[in-house]
mmCIF file of C-alpha atoms in Angstrom:
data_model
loop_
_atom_site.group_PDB
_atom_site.id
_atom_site.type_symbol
_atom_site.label_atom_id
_atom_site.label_comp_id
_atom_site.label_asym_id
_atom_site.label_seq_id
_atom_site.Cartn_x
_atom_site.Cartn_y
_atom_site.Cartn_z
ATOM 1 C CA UNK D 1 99.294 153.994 153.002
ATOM 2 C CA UNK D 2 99.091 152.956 149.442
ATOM 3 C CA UNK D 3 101.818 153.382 146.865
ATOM 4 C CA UNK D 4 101.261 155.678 144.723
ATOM 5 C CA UNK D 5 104.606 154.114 142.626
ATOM 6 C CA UNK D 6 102.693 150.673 142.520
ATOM 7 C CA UNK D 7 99.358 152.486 140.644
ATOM 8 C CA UNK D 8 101.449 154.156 138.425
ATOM 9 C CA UNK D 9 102.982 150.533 137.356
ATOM 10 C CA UNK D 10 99.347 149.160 137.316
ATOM 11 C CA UNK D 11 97.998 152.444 134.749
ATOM 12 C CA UNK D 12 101.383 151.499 132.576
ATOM 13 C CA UNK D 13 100.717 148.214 132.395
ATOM 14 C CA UNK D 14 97.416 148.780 131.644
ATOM 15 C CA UNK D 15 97.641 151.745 128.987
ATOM 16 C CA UNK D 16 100.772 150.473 127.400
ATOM 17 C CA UNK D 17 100.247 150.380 124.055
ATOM 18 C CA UNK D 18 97.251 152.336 123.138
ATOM 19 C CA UNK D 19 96.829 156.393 122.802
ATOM 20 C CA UNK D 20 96.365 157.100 126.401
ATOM 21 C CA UNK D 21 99.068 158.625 128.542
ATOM 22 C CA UNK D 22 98.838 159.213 132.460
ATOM 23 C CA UNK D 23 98.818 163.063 133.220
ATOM 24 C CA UNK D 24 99.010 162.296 137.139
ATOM 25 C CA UNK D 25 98.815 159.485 139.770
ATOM 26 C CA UNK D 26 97.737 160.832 143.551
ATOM 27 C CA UNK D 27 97.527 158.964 147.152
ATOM 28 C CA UNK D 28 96.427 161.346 149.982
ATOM 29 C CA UNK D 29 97.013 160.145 153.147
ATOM 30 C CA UNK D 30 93.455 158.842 153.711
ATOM 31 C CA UNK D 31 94.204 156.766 150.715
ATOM 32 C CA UNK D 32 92.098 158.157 148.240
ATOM 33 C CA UNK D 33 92.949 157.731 144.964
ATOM 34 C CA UNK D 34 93.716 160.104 141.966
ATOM 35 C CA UNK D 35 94.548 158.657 138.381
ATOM 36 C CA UNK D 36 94.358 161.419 135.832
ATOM 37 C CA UNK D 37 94.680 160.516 132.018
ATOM 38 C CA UNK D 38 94.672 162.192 128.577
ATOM 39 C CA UNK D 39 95.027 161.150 125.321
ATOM 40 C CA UNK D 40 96.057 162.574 121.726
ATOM 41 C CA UNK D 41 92.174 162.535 120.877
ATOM 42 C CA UNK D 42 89.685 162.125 123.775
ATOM 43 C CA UNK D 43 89.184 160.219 126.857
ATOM 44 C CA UNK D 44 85.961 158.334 127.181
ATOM 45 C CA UNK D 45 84.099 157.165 130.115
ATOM 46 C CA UNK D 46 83.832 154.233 129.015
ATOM 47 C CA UNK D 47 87.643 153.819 129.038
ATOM 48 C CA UNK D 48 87.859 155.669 132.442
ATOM 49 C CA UNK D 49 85.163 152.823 134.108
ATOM 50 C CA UNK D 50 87.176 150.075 132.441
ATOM 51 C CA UNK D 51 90.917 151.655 133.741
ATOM 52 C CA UNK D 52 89.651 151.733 137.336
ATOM 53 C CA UNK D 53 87.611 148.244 137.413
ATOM 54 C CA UNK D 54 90.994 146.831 136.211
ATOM 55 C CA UNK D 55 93.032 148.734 138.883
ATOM 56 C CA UNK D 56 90.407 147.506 141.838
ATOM 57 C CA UNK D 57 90.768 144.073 140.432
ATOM 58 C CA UNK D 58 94.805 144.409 141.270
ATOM 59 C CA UNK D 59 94.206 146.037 144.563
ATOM 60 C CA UNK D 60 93.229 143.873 147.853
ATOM 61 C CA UNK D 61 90.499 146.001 150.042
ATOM 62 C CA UNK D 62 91.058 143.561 152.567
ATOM 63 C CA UNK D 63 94.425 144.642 153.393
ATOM 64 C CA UNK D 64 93.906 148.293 153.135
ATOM 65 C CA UNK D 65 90.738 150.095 152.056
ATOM 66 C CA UNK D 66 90.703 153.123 149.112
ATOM 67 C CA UNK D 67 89.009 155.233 147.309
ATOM 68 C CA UNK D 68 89.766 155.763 144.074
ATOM 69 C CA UNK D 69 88.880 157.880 140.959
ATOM 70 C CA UNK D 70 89.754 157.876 137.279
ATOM 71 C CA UNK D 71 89.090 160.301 134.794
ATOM 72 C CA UNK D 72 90.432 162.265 132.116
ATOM 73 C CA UNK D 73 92.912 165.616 132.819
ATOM 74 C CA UNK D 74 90.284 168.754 132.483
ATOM 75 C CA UNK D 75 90.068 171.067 129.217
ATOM 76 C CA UNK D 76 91.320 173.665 131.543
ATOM 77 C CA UNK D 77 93.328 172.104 133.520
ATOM 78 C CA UNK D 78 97.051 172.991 133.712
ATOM 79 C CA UNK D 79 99.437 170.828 131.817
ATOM 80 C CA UNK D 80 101.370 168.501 133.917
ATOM 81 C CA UNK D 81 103.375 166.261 131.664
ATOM 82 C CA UNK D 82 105.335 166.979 128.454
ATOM 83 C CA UNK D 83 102.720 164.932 126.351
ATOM 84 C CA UNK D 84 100.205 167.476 127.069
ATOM 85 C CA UNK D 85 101.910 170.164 125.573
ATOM 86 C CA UNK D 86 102.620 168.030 122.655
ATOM 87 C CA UNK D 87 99.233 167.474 122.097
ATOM 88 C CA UNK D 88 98.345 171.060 121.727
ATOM 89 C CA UNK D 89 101.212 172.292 119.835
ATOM 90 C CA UNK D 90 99.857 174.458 117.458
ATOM 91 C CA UNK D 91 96.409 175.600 119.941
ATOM 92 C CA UNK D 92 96.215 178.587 121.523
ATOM 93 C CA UNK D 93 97.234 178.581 125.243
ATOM 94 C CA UNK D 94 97.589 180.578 128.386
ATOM 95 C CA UNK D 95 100.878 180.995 130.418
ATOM 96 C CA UNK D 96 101.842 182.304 133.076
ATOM 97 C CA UNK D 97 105.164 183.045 134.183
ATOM 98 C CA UNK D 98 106.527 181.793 137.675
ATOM 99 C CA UNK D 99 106.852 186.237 139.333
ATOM 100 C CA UNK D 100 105.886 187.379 135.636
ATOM 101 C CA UNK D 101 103.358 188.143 133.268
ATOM 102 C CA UNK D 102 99.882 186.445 131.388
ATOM 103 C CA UNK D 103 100.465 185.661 128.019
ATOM 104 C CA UNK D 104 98.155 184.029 125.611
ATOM 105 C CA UNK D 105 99.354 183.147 122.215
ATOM 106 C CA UNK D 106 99.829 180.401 119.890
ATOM 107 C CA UNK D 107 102.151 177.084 121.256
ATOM 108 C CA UNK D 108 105.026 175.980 118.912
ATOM 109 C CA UNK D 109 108.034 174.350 118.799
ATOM 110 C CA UNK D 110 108.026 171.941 122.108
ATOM 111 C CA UNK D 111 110.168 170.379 123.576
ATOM 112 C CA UNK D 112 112.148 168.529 126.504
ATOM 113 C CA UNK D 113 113.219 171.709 127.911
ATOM 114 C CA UNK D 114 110.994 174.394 126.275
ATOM 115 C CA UNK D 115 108.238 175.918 124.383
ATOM 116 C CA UNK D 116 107.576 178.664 122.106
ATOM 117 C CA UNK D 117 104.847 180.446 122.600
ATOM 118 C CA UNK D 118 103.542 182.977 119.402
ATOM 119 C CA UNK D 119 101.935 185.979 120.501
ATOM 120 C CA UNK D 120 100.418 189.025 118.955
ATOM 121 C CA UNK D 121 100.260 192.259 120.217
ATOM 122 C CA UNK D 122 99.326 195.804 118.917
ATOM 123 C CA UNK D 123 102.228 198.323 119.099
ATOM 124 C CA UNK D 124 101.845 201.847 117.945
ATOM 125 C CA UNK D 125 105.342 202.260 115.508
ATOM 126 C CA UNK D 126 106.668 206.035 115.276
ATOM 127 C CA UNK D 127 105.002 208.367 112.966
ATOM 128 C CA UNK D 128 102.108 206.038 112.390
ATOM 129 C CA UNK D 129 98.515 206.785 113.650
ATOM 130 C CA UNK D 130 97.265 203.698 114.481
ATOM 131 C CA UNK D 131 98.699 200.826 116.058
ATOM 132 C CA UNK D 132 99.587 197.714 113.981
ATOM 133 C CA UNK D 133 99.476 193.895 115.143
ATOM 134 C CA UNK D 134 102.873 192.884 115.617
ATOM 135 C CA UNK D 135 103.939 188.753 116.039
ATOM 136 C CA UNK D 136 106.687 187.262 118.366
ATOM 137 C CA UNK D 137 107.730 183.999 119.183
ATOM 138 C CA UNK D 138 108.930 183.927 123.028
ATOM 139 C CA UNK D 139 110.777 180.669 124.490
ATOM 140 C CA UNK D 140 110.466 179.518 127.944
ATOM 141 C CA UNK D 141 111.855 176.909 129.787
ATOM 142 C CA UNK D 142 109.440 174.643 132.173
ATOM 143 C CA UNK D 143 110.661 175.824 135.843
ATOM 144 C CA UNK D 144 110.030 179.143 134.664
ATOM 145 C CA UNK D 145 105.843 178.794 133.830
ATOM 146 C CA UNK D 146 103.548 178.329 136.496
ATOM 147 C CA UNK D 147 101.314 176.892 134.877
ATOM 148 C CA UNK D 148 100.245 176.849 130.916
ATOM 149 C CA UNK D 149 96.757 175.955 129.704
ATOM 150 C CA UNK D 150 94.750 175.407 126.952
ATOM 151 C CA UNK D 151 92.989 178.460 126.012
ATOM 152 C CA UNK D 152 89.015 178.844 125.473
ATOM 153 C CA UNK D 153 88.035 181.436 123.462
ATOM 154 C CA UNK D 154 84.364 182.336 122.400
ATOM 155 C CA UNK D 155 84.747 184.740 118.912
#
């Protein structure tokens, strides 16, 4: 089986320097490849063609055959790495708590070990008729999201 260690050292050598990042590096045990990257702005094809000619030209077919596949992580996709958050710090993102709720909200103040996560809700406050939009910043640590998108909202 391929190792998945020696692509990841491949992409880094390959990416060092320059705005991309890798978001995930896969082997499956029919040796297809996965190399998933992002980058501050956008991925483009182009880049993706080029990233995977370079990693067949370090791999040997004749010792073990692959398939492999580069492209860019999904708009939708869940964040994997630390980077991704980074990037959309300030977006508004789903999240959903490992056993909890869905929230959707605004994503601040990242980092190693947490987020912040704005959200607004409507709360009806005692002797008022209607209910007013109220704002609060929650924290959460990583191993307590599930998962945490970016959010696509048509308005």
């Amino acid at each position: 089986m391929i190792d998945q260690t020696k692509i990841r050292e491949i992409v880094e050598a390959y990416i060092q320097d320059s705005p991309y990042f890798i978001v995930d590096v896969s082997v499956d045990k029919n040796n297809s490849i996965l190399v998933e990257i992002d980058a501050d702005e956008s991925v483009p094809l182009d880049y993706c063609v080029e990233l995977s000619r370079h990693i067949e030209s370090k791999m040997n077919r004749d010792e073990e055959d692959f398939d492999l596949e580069v492209g860019s992580a999904g708009l939708t996709s869940p964040f994997k790495v630390l980077r991704q958050y980074q990037k959309y710090e300030g977006s508004e993102v789903e999240v959903q708590v490992k056993n909890g709720p869905k929230y959707v909200g605004v994503l601040m103040n990242v980092t190693e070990d947490s987020f912040g996560l704005e959200i607004t809700k409507m709360v009806k406050k005692e002797g008022e008729k209607k209910k007013v939009a109220v704002t609060e910043t929650l924290t959460f640590p990583y191993e307590q999201i599930k998962y945490t998108k970016y959010s696509i909202t048509f308005k």
